[in-house]
mmCIF file of C-alpha atoms in Angstrom:
data_model
loop_
_atom_site.group_PDB
_atom_site.id
_atom_site.type_symbol
_atom_site.label_atom_id
_atom_site.label_comp_id
_atom_site.label_asym_id
_atom_site.label_seq_id
_atom_site.Cartn_x
_atom_site.Cartn_y
_atom_site.Cartn_z
ATOM 1 C CA MET A 526 27.288 27.790 7.207
ATOM 2 C CA GLU A 527 28.306 28.091 10.828
ATOM 3 C CA LEU A 528 24.785 27.394 12.251
ATOM 4 C CA LEU A 529 24.466 24.219 10.182
ATOM 5 C CA LYS A 530 28.107 22.821 11.732
ATOM 6 C CA LYS A 531 27.300 23.675 15.016
ATOM 7 C CA ARG A 532 23.551 21.982 14.595
ATOM 8 C CA ILE A 533 25.339 18.717 13.158
ATOM 9 C CA THR A 534 27.815 18.897 15.749
ATOM 10 C CA LYS A 535 25.545 19.198 18.373
ATOM 11 C CA ASP A 536 22.722 16.892 16.989
ATOM 12 C CA GLY A 537 24.059 14.899 14.552
ATOM 13 C CA LYS A 538 25.080 11.636 15.479
ATOM 14 C CA ALA A 539 28.229 9.753 13.625
ATOM 15 C CA LEU A 540 27.332 6.427 13.662
ATOM 16 C CA SER A 541 30.323 4.872 11.982
ATOM 17 C CA GLU A 542 32.891 6.814 9.822
ATOM 18 C CA ASN A 543 30.281 6.632 7.067
ATOM 19 C CA ILE A 544 26.972 7.243 8.144
ATOM 20 C CA LEU A 545 25.719 10.331 9.295
ATOM 21 C CA LYS A 546 21.761 10.444 11.609
ATOM 22 C CA VAL A 547 20.814 14.277 11.139
ATOM 23 C CA ASP A 548 17.351 12.969 11.678
ATOM 24 C CA SER A 549 15.960 15.728 14.469
ATOM 25 C CA PHE A 550 16.152 18.745 12.206
ATOM 26 C CA LEU A 551 16.376 17.785 8.360
ATOM 27 C CA ASN A 552 15.649 13.925 7.536
ATOM 28 C CA HIS A 553 12.692 12.914 9.704
ATOM 29 C CA GLN A 554 11.774 15.836 12.255
ATOM 30 C CA ILE A 555 12.369 19.071 10.445
ATOM 31 C CA ASP A 556 13.709 22.325 11.597
ATOM 32 C CA PRO A 557 12.071 25.186 9.712
ATOM 33 C CA SER A 558 13.848 27.838 10.512
ATOM 34 C CA LEU A 559 17.202 26.231 9.683
ATOM 35 C CA MET A 560 16.145 25.157 6.373
ATOM 36 C CA ASP A 561 15.097 28.672 5.734
ATOM 37 C CA LYS A 562 18.373 29.502 6.626
ATOM 38 C CA ILE A 563 19.985 26.758 4.737
ATOM 39 C CA ALA A 564 17.946 28.722 1.878
ATOM 40 C CA ASP A 565 19.759 32.343 1.999
ATOM 41 C CA GLU A 566 22.859 31.078 2.417
ATOM 42 C CA PHE A 567 21.841 28.676 -1.025
ATOM 43 C CA CYS A 568 20.812 32.463 -2.329
ATOM 44 C CA GLY A 569 23.718 34.082 -0.983
ATOM 45 C CA LYS A 570 26.204 31.378 -2.525
ATOM 46 C CA PHE A 571 24.160 31.550 -5.849
ATOM 47 C CA SER A 572 23.353 35.175 -6.445
ATOM 48 C CA GLY A 573 25.029 35.545 -9.436
ATOM 49 C CA THR A 574 23.423 32.975 -11.342
ATOM 50 C CA ALA A 575 19.644 32.786 -12.521
ATOM 51 C CA PHE A 576 17.697 29.662 -12.816
ATOM 52 C CA ASN A 577 14.164 29.169 -13.320
ATOM 53 C CA LYS A 578 13.766 25.669 -11.560
ATOM 54 C CA ILE A 579 14.743 23.897 -8.770
ATOM 55 C CA LEU A 580 15.243 19.787 -9.007
ATOM 56 C CA THR A 581 15.648 18.034 -5.911
ATOM 57 C CA VAL A 582 14.529 14.485 -4.928
ATOM 58 C CA GLU A 583 12.130 13.031 -2.338
ATOM 59 C CA SER A 584 11.501 13.174 0.778
ATOM 60 C CA SER A 585 14.319 14.790 2.305
ATOM 61 C CA GLY A 586 15.424 17.040 -0.155
ATOM 62 C CA ILE A 587 11.810 19.012 -0.483
ATOM 63 C CA ALA A 588 12.210 20.886 2.611
ATOM 64 C CA PRO A 589 15.470 22.703 1.683
ATOM 65 C CA ALA A 590 14.724 22.836 -1.797
ATOM 66 C CA VAL A 591 11.124 25.032 -1.258
ATOM 67 C CA MET A 592 12.626 27.117 1.277
ATOM 68 C CA THR A 593 15.236 28.152 -1.567
ATOM 69 C CA GLY A 594 12.424 28.122 -4.227
ATOM 70 C CA LEU A 595 10.283 30.758 -2.509
ATOM 71 C CA LYS A 596 13.299 32.834 -2.168
ATOM 72 C CA MET A 597 14.105 32.721 -5.778
ATOM 73 C CA GLY A 598 10.645 32.796 -7.080
ATOM 74 C CA ILE A 599 10.873 29.361 -9.032
ATOM 75 C CA PRO A 600 9.217 25.965 -9.116
ATOM 76 C CA VAL A 601 10.609 22.983 -7.329
ATOM 77 C CA VAL A 602 9.938 19.647 -9.141
ATOM 78 C CA PHE A 603 10.710 16.453 -6.511
ATOM 79 C CA ALA A 604 11.898 13.301 -8.059
ATOM 80 C CA LYS A 605 10.062 10.114 -7.206
ATOM 81 C CA LYS A 606 10.518 7.135 -6.053
ATOM 82 C CA ALA A 607 8.273 5.839 -7.394
ATOM 83 C CA LYS A 608 8.311 2.548 -10.057
ATOM 84 C CA PRO A 609 8.268 4.256 -13.249
ATOM 85 C CA SER A 610 5.420 1.803 -14.163
ATOM 86 C CA THR A 611 3.202 3.524 -12.257
ATOM 87 C CA MET A 612 3.754 6.379 -14.052
ATOM 88 C CA ASN A 613 1.146 6.406 -17.232
ATOM 89 C CA GLU A 614 2.594 9.763 -18.616
ATOM 90 C CA GLU A 615 5.767 10.234 -20.536
ATOM 91 C CA TYR A 616 8.927 10.239 -18.075
ATOM 92 C CA TYR A 617 12.527 10.504 -17.266
ATOM 93 C CA SER A 618 14.390 8.452 -14.662
ATOM 94 C CA ALA A 619 17.874 7.374 -13.646
ATOM 95 C CA THR A 620 19.248 4.743 -11.207
ATOM 96 C CA VAL A 621 20.249 5.950 -8.088
ATOM 97 C CA HIS A 622 23.008 3.762 -5.704
ATOM 98 C CA SER A 623 22.040 4.725 -2.208
ATOM 99 C CA PHE A 624 25.300 4.839 -0.141
ATOM 100 C CA THR A 625 23.537 4.491 3.188
ATOM 101 C CA LYS A 626 20.941 1.790 2.515
ATOM 102 C CA GLN A 627 23.301 -0.137 0.054
ATOM 103 C CA LYS A 628 20.536 -0.206 -2.675
ATOM 104 C CA ASN A 629 19.607 1.155 -6.303
ATOM 105 C CA TYR A 630 16.544 2.359 -6.918
ATOM 106 C CA GLU A 631 14.990 3.863 -9.861
ATOM 107 C CA ILE A 632 14.163 7.940 -9.467
ATOM 108 C CA SER A 633 11.512 9.576 -11.940
ATOM 109 C CA VAL A 634 10.300 12.790 -13.308
ATOM 110 C CA LEU A 635 6.944 13.159 -15.931
ATOM 111 C CA SER A 636 8.632 15.117 -18.508
ATOM 112 C CA LYS A 637 6.393 17.977 -18.633
ATOM 113 C CA PHE A 638 8.314 19.468 -15.514
ATOM 114 C CA ILE A 639 11.782 19.186 -17.517
ATOM 115 C CA LYS A 640 11.474 21.433 -20.196
ATOM 116 C CA LYS A 641 14.367 21.904 -23.282
ATOM 117 C CA GLY A 642 16.614 25.048 -21.885
ATOM 118 C CA ASP A 643 15.740 25.100 -18.725
ATOM 119 C CA ARG A 644 18.070 26.215 -16.302
ATOM 120 C CA ILE A 645 18.235 24.020 -13.375
ATOM 121 C CA LEU A 646 19.727 24.546 -9.384
ATOM 122 C CA ILE A 647 19.790 20.778 -8.200
ATOM 123 C CA ILE A 648 19.160 20.562 -4.287
ATOM 124 C CA ASP A 649 19.541 17.522 -2.365
ATOM 125 C CA ASP A 650 20.625 16.948 1.715
ATOM 126 C CA PHE A 651 23.757 15.070 1.102
ATOM 127 C CA LEU A 652 26.145 14.281 -1.124
ATOM 128 C CA ALA A 653 28.695 11.052 -0.387
ATOM 129 C CA ASN A 654 29.016 9.183 -3.650
ATOM 130 C CA GLY A 655 27.217 11.398 -5.770
ATOM 131 C CA SER A 656 24.737 8.889 -7.287
ATOM 132 C CA ALA A 657 21.201 10.799 -6.619
ATOM 133 C CA SER A 658 22.978 13.759 -7.974
ATOM 134 C CA ARG A 659 24.063 12.121 -11.207
ATOM 135 C CA ALA A 660 20.900 10.619 -11.452
ATOM 136 C CA LEU A 661 19.098 13.739 -11.741
ATOM 137 C CA ILE A 662 21.708 15.678 -13.426
ATOM 138 C CA ALA A 663 20.576 12.422 -15.968
ATOM 139 C CA ILE A 664 17.067 13.302 -15.651
ATOM 140 C CA ALA A 665 17.636 16.959 -16.493
ATOM 141 C CA GLU A 666 19.521 16.049 -19.249
ATOM 142 C CA GLN A 667 17.502 13.708 -20.911
ATOM 143 C CA GLY A 668 14.813 16.468 -20.956
ATOM 144 C CA GLY A 669 17.035 19.476 -22.751
ATOM 145 C CA ALA A 670 17.729 21.080 -19.907
ATOM 146 C CA LYS A 671 20.907 22.694 -17.807
ATOM 147 C CA ILE A 672 21.994 22.062 -14.248
ATOM 148 C CA ASP A 673 23.631 25.389 -13.806
ATOM 149 C CA GLY A 674 24.315 24.488 -9.536
ATOM 150 C CA ILE A 675 24.121 21.828 -7.494
ATOM 151 C CA GLY A 676 23.498 22.753 -3.595
ATOM 152 C CA ILE A 677 24.149 20.165 -0.856
ATOM 153 C CA VAL A 678 22.953 20.735 2.801
ATOM 154 C CA ILE A 679 25.749 18.160 3.369
ATOM 155 C CA GLU A 680 28.781 16.690 2.054
ATOM 156 C CA LYS A 681 30.557 14.074 3.070
ATOM 157 C CA GLY A 682 33.812 14.867 1.531
ATOM 158 C CA PHE A 683 35.551 11.611 2.565
ATOM 159 C CA GLN A 684 33.346 10.335 -0.190
ATOM 160 C CA ASN A 685 34.134 10.630 -4.006
ATOM 161 C CA GLY A 686 30.918 12.284 -5.289
ATOM 162 C CA GLY A 687 31.716 15.553 -4.782
ATOM 163 C CA LYS A 688 35.427 15.503 -6.479
ATOM 164 C CA LEU A 689 33.489 13.516 -9.439
ATOM 165 C CA LEU A 690 31.155 15.927 -10.013
ATOM 166 C CA ARG A 691 34.027 18.847 -10.076
ATOM 167 C CA GLU A 692 35.859 17.729 -11.980
ATOM 168 C CA LEU A 693 33.102 17.071 -14.261
ATOM 169 C CA GLY A 694 32.504 21.151 -14.216
ATOM 170 C CA TYR A 695 29.768 20.943 -12.381
ATOM 171 C CA ARG A 696 29.247 23.778 -9.952
ATOM 172 C CA ILE A 697 28.489 22.329 -6.151
ATOM 173 C CA GLU A 698 28.054 24.649 -3.701
ATOM 174 C CA SER A 699 28.142 22.327 -0.137
ATOM 175 C CA LEU A 700 26.976 24.179 3.220
ATOM 176 C CA ALA A 701 28.686 21.882 5.834
ATOM 177 C CA ILE A 702 31.971 19.710 4.219
ATOM 178 C CA ILE A 703 32.704 16.474 6.580
ATOM 179 C CA ASP A 704 36.182 15.018 6.357
ATOM 180 C CA GLU A 705 35.945 12.797 8.341
ATOM 181 C CA MET A 706 33.684 10.920 10.800
ATOM 182 C CA SER A 707 33.866 8.089 13.930
ATOM 183 C CA LEU A 708 32.006 6.773 16.264
ATOM 184 C CA ASN A 709 30.171 10.136 17.689
ATOM 185 C CA SER A 710 33.029 12.376 16.436
ATOM 186 C CA ILE A 711 32.906 14.473 13.227
ATOM 187 C CA ARG A 712 35.968 16.797 11.730
ATOM 188 C CA PHE A 713 34.940 19.757 9.177
ATOM 189 C CA ARG A 714 36.601 20.828 6.559
ATOM 190 C CA ASP A 715 37.401 24.846 7.440
ATOM 191 C CA MET B 744 -8.767 30.127 -0.104
ATOM 192 C CA GLU B 745 -9.876 31.581 -3.996
ATOM 193 C CA LEU B 746 -6.535 31.692 -4.728
ATOM 194 C CA LEU B 747 -6.038 27.851 -4.385
ATOM 195 C CA LYS B 748 -9.885 27.610 -6.148
ATOM 196 C CA LYS B 749 -8.560 29.539 -8.563
ATOM 197 C CA ARG B 750 -5.340 27.297 -9.015
ATOM 198 C CA ILE B 751 -7.084 24.126 -8.953
ATOM 199 C CA THR B 752 -9.454 25.187 -11.637
ATOM 200 C CA LYS B 753 -6.724 26.187 -14.025
ATOM 201 C CA ASP B 754 -4.316 23.920 -13.370
ATOM 202 C CA GLY B 755 -6.480 20.511 -11.855
ATOM 203 C CA LYS B 756 -7.303 17.799 -13.826
ATOM 204 C CA ALA B 757 -10.038 15.993 -12.771
ATOM 205 C CA LEU B 758 -9.522 12.569 -14.035
ATOM 206 C CA SER B 759 -12.631 11.164 -13.143
ATOM 207 C CA GLU B 760 -15.590 12.130 -9.968
ATOM 208 C CA ASN B 761 -12.991 10.488 -7.870
ATOM 209 C CA ILE B 762 -9.751 11.739 -8.624
ATOM 210 C CA LEU B 763 -8.070 14.818 -9.229
ATOM 211 C CA LYS B 764 -4.685 15.548 -10.521
ATOM 212 C CA VAL B 765 -2.856 18.597 -9.157
ATOM 213 C CA ASP B 766 1.054 17.617 -10.464
ATOM 214 C CA SER B 767 1.704 20.884 -11.483
ATOM 215 C CA PHE B 768 1.784 22.950 -8.130
ATOM 216 C CA LEU B 769 1.210 20.345 -5.530
ATOM 217 C CA ASN B 770 1.842 16.539 -5.968
ATOM 218 C CA HIS B 771 5.040 16.433 -8.467
ATOM 219 C CA GLN B 772 6.475 20.047 -9.687
ATOM 220 C CA ILE B 773 5.605 22.193 -6.360
ATOM 221 C CA ASP B 774 4.980 26.443 -6.728
ATOM 222 C CA PRO B 775 6.443 27.182 -2.955
ATOM 223 C CA SER B 776 4.779 30.887 -3.187
ATOM 224 C CA LEU B 777 1.619 29.293 -3.444
ATOM 225 C CA MET B 778 2.491 26.581 -0.338
ATOM 226 C CA ASP B 779 3.861 30.136 1.544
ATOM 227 C CA LYS B 780 0.326 31.652 1.327
ATOM 228 C CA ILE B 781 -1.216 28.422 2.040
ATOM 229 C CA ALA B 782 0.844 28.463 5.029
ATOM 230 C CA ASP B 783 -0.700 32.067 5.677
ATOM 231 C CA GLU B 784 -4.112 30.693 5.514
ATOM 232 C CA PHE B 785 -3.387 27.589 8.064
ATOM 233 C CA CYS B 786 -2.035 30.404 10.748
ATOM 234 C CA GLY B 787 -4.867 32.602 9.813
ATOM 235 C CA LYS B 788 -7.540 29.531 10.308
ATOM 236 C CA PHE B 789 -5.513 28.175 13.664
ATOM 237 C CA SER B 790 -4.510 31.295 15.262
ATOM 238 C CA GLY B 791 -6.098 31.078 18.394
ATOM 239 C CA THR B 792 -4.716 27.595 18.746
ATOM 240 C CA ALA B 793 -0.732 26.861 20.516
ATOM 241 C CA PHE B 794 0.452 23.818 18.699
ATOM 242 C CA ASN B 795 3.846 22.562 19.580
ATOM 243 C CA LYS B 796 4.866 20.656 16.738
ATOM 244 C CA ILE B 797 3.242 19.788 13.121
ATOM 245 C CA LEU B 798 3.228 15.989 12.076
ATOM 246 C CA THR B 799 2.360 15.286 8.082
ATOM 247 C CA VAL B 800 3.672 12.368 5.892
ATOM 248 C CA GLU B 801 5.723 12.113 3.139
ATOM 249 C CA SER B 802 5.717 13.120 0.520
ATOM 250 C CA SER B 803 3.132 15.673 -0.565
ATOM 251 C CA GLY B 804 2.578 17.166 3.065
ATOM 252 C CA ILE B 805 6.364 18.157 3.542
ATOM 253 C CA ALA B 806 6.116 21.349 1.629
ATOM 254 C CA PRO B 807 2.847 22.979 2.928
ATOM 255 C CA ALA B 808 4.198 21.686 6.799
ATOM 256 C CA VAL B 809 7.605 23.185 6.762
ATOM 257 C CA MET B 810 6.042 26.684 5.214
ATOM 258 C CA THR B 811 3.418 26.360 7.965
ATOM 259 C CA GLY B 812 5.939 25.546 10.485
ATOM 260 C CA LEU B 813 8.303 28.489 9.688
ATOM 261 C CA LYS B 814 5.616 30.977 10.391
ATOM 262 C CA MET B 815 4.173 29.220 13.739
ATOM 263 C CA GLY B 816 8.046 28.775 14.738
ATOM 264 C CA ILE B 817 7.364 25.308 15.477
ATOM 265 C CA PRO B 818 9.558 21.945 14.071
ATOM 266 C CA VAL B 819 7.541 19.240 11.316
ATOM 267 C CA VAL B 820 7.574 15.287 11.785
ATOM 268 C CA PHE B 821 7.207 13.536 8.757
ATOM 269 C CA ALA B 822 6.283 10.051 8.911
ATOM 270 C CA LYS B 823 7.628 7.537 6.269
ATOM 271 C CA LYS B 824 6.467 5.152 4.334
ATOM 272 C CA ALA B 825 9.314 2.627 4.693
ATOM 273 C CA LYS B 826 9.018 -0.528 6.124
ATOM 274 C CA PRO B 827 9.174 -0.675 9.813
ATOM 275 C CA SER B 828 11.694 -3.116 9.955
ATOM 276 C CA THR B 829 14.125 -0.776 8.251
ATOM 277 C CA MET B 830 13.682 1.279 11.022
ATOM 278 C CA ASN B 831 15.966 -0.112 14.069
ATOM 279 C CA GLU B 832 14.460 2.100 16.629
ATOM 280 C CA GLU B 833 11.545 2.594 18.540
ATOM 281 C CA TYR B 834 9.044 3.387 16.532
ATOM 282 C CA TYR B 835 5.070 3.961 16.096
ATOM 283 C CA SER B 836 3.600 3.308 12.917
ATOM 284 C CA ALA B 837 -0.235 2.577 11.138
ATOM 285 C CA THR B 838 -1.971 1.525 7.654
ATOM 286 C CA VAL B 839 -3.143 3.916 5.478
ATOM 287 C CA HIS B 840 -5.438 2.769 3.007
ATOM 288 C CA SER B 841 -4.162 4.731 -0.151
ATOM 289 C CA PHE B 842 -7.364 6.056 -2.160
ATOM 290 C CA THR B 843 -5.570 6.985 -4.925
ATOM 291 C CA LYS B 844 -3.567 4.242 -5.293
ATOM 292 C CA GLN B 845 -6.398 1.831 -4.275
ATOM 293 C CA LYS B 846 -3.206 -0.144 -1.992
ATOM 294 C CA ASN B 847 -2.473 -0.155 1.826
ATOM 295 C CA TYR B 848 1.026 0.389 3.169
ATOM 296 C CA GLU B 849 2.402 1.207 7.088
ATOM 297 C CA ILE B 850 3.757 4.999 8.127
ATOM 298 C CA SER B 851 5.836 5.079 10.883
ATOM 299 C CA VAL B 852 7.715 7.423 12.950
ATOM 300 C CA LEU B 853 10.430 6.806 15.137
ATOM 301 C CA SER B 854 9.110 7.127 19.417
ATOM 302 C CA LYS B 855 11.328 9.973 19.836
ATOM 303 C CA PHE B 856 9.906 12.269 17.835
ATOM 304 C CA ILE B 857 6.414 12.605 19.376
ATOM 305 C CA LYS B 858 6.608 13.063 23.290
ATOM 306 C CA LYS B 859 3.657 12.718 25.390
ATOM 307 C CA GLY B 860 1.484 16.030 25.735
ATOM 308 C CA ASP B 861 2.794 17.012 22.449
ATOM 309 C CA ARG B 862 0.115 19.383 21.095
ATOM 310 C CA ILE B 863 -0.179 18.441 17.586
ATOM 311 C CA LEU B 864 -1.169 20.148 14.019
ATOM 312 C CA ILE B 865 -2.127 17.414 10.884
ATOM 313 C CA ILE B 866 -1.060 18.846 7.935
ATOM 314 C CA ASP B 867 -1.471 16.900 4.402
ATOM 315 C CA ASP B 868 -2.350 17.698 1.122
ATOM 316 C CA PHE B 869 -5.548 16.008 0.304
ATOM 317 C CA LEU B 870 -8.554 14.439 2.363
ATOM 318 C CA ALA B 871 -10.243 11.515 0.904
ATOM 319 C CA ASN B 872 -11.613 8.443 2.705
ATOM 320 C CA GLY B 873 -9.162 9.978 5.931
ATOM 321 C CA SER B 874 -7.382 6.837 5.794
ATOM 322 C CA ALA B 875 -4.023 8.856 6.230
ATOM 323 C CA SER B 876 -5.181 11.157 8.568
ATOM 324 C CA ARG B 877 -6.922 8.380 10.475
ATOM 325 C CA ALA B 878 -3.143 6.867 10.977
ATOM 326 C CA LEU B 879 -1.134 9.914 11.631
ATOM 327 C CA ILE B 880 -3.934 10.424 14.794
ATOM 328 C CA ALA B 881 -3.176 6.671 15.711
ATOM 329 C CA ILE B 882 0.708 7.566 14.998
ATOM 330 C CA ALA B 883 0.358 10.678 17.759
ATOM 331 C CA GLU B 884 -2.072 8.950 19.998
ATOM 332 C CA GLN B 885 0.279 6.089 20.601
ATOM 333 C CA GLY B 886 2.946 8.398 21.697
ATOM 334 C CA GLY B 887 0.334 10.351 24.350
ATOM 335 C CA ALA B 888 0.374 13.592 21.835
ATOM 336 C CA LYS B 889 -2.968 15.394 21.020
ATOM 337 C CA ILE B 890 -4.470 16.411 18.224
ATOM 338 C CA ASP B 891 -5.454 20.043 17.967
ATOM 339 C CA GLY B 892 -6.394 20.900 14.653
ATOM 340 C CA ILE B 893 -6.083 19.379 10.749
ATOM 341 C CA GLY B 894 -5.385 21.548 8.296
ATOM 342 C CA ILE B 895 -6.356 20.071 4.369
ATOM 343 C CA VAL B 896 -5.014 21.250 1.818
ATOM 344 C CA ILE B 897 -8.035 20.054 -0.696
ATOM 345 C CA GLU B 898 -10.590 17.876 0.814
ATOM 346 C CA LYS B 899 -12.955 15.423 -1.244
ATOM 347 C CA GLY B 900 -16.015 17.015 0.574
ATOM 348 C CA PHE B 901 -18.458 13.843 -1.563
ATOM 349 C CA GLN B 902 -16.085 11.266 0.463
ATOM 350 C CA ASN B 903 -16.498 10.490 4.116
ATOM 351 C CA GLY B 904 -13.166 11.322 5.406
ATOM 352 C CA GLY B 905 -14.346 14.833 6.212
ATOM 353 C CA LYS B 906 -17.418 13.768 7.979
ATOM 354 C CA LEU B 907 -16.146 10.869 9.882
ATOM 355 C CA LEU B 908 -13.358 13.126 11.862
ATOM 356 C CA ARG B 909 -15.096 15.778 12.530
ATOM 357 C CA GLU B 910 -18.060 13.101 13.935
ATOM 358 C CA LEU B 911 -15.006 11.962 16.095
ATOM 359 C CA GLY B 912 -15.027 15.801 17.073
ATOM 360 C CA TYR B 913 -11.622 16.832 15.197
ATOM 361 C CA ARG B 914 -11.139 20.062 13.912
ATOM 362 C CA ILE B 915 -10.668 20.015 10.543
ATOM 363 C CA GLU B 916 -9.697 23.203 7.926
ATOM 364 C CA SER B 917 -9.526 22.455 4.646
ATOM 365 C CA LEU B 918 -8.789 25.289 2.423
ATOM 366 C CA ALA B 919 -10.779 24.136 -0.767
ATOM 367 C CA ILE B 920 -13.614 21.145 -0.355
ATOM 368 C CA ILE B 921 -14.543 19.562 -3.610
ATOM 369 C CA ASP B 922 -18.123 18.719 -3.407
ATOM 370 C CA GLU B 923 -18.472 17.200 -7.506
ATOM 371 C CA MET B 924 -15.990 16.565 -10.146
ATOM 372 C CA SER B 925 -16.844 14.770 -13.530
ATOM 373 C CA LEU B 926 -13.976 14.216 -16.014
ATOM 374 C CA ASN B 927 -12.403 18.142 -16.521
ATOM 375 C CA SER B 928 -15.530 19.498 -13.845
ATOM 376 C CA ILE B 929 -15.106 20.630 -10.982
ATOM 377 C CA ARG B 930 -17.358 21.694 -8.317
ATOM 378 C CA PHE B 931 -16.600 23.651 -4.878
ATOM 379 C CA ARG B 932 -18.192 23.738 -1.431
ATOM 380 C CA ASP B 933 -19.309 27.443 -1.435
#
């Protein structure tokens, strides 16, 4: 997605060879118009697939997910980072190892929001080691749902999450794939 | 907003006289189409005011905020619940006392996202004791911005947040105001 790559180049900041900061339009301040165009792209890439639900994780997945859900006419469920012990209804949960924060945390979804047979599109802001996507997949599968696609805004192609998930047979559409970064320099995959 | 009141009546659950659960369309599962219509309502109510930024707080404020930001053509900043010590840039922060969770927590915004003279619309999912709104106001004012309006999806009119903020001179537009609740019963203000 050329507009997205241009925006990452202009407003993103490579803090190191591994960490990209895009807090001015995606992760802290959000550009709603860009989110809307991102949603158009996801709709285009997944136009042949009929999902009935989008699954994402709070907080940065929510904006691209709801814009896409609006265009597809389907609900959006966001996994919560609350400790499962605070949820007093039945829930599904899984562990995420955050690459950026270098720590583990649980994400959870109340079981009533994942139904057997749901045809789910996962949407998230980043794909790095794939841990968040794998946790969302685990949650969906606990509920008997199918992951029919994974939509990623920015994939860090030099980390193994994308490769791992594609080898497992998941369909991933990433709107920008970064193959290399160094301080203040970003190289996209063609 | 009649559509919202009907949805609260149909899908909301009053757990007690103080706690309303709307997790099937706002707080865990999100109905994007409803968020879009909520954004239309906010645009209508605030049509005479020219904001340049929306300020909300993660996570449930994000969906109505980005839909509204898209229609108004302005960016959305969401305050984070991360401990300020994990933010390694200058930030503004304030304390929220969560009525629902009965605990205090800090919310923070990097100072680069609040500029002196910004004309801010605060948007949030609930208004109860007003603590979250007051924390967002405090953050905006630390940055020299003006709060020109507060848009609330659901106001619990029997708690004092709305009264307190209106007496302080803030303009609040709430799309549904609940005057009384008891187990499984919700009464809206006309």
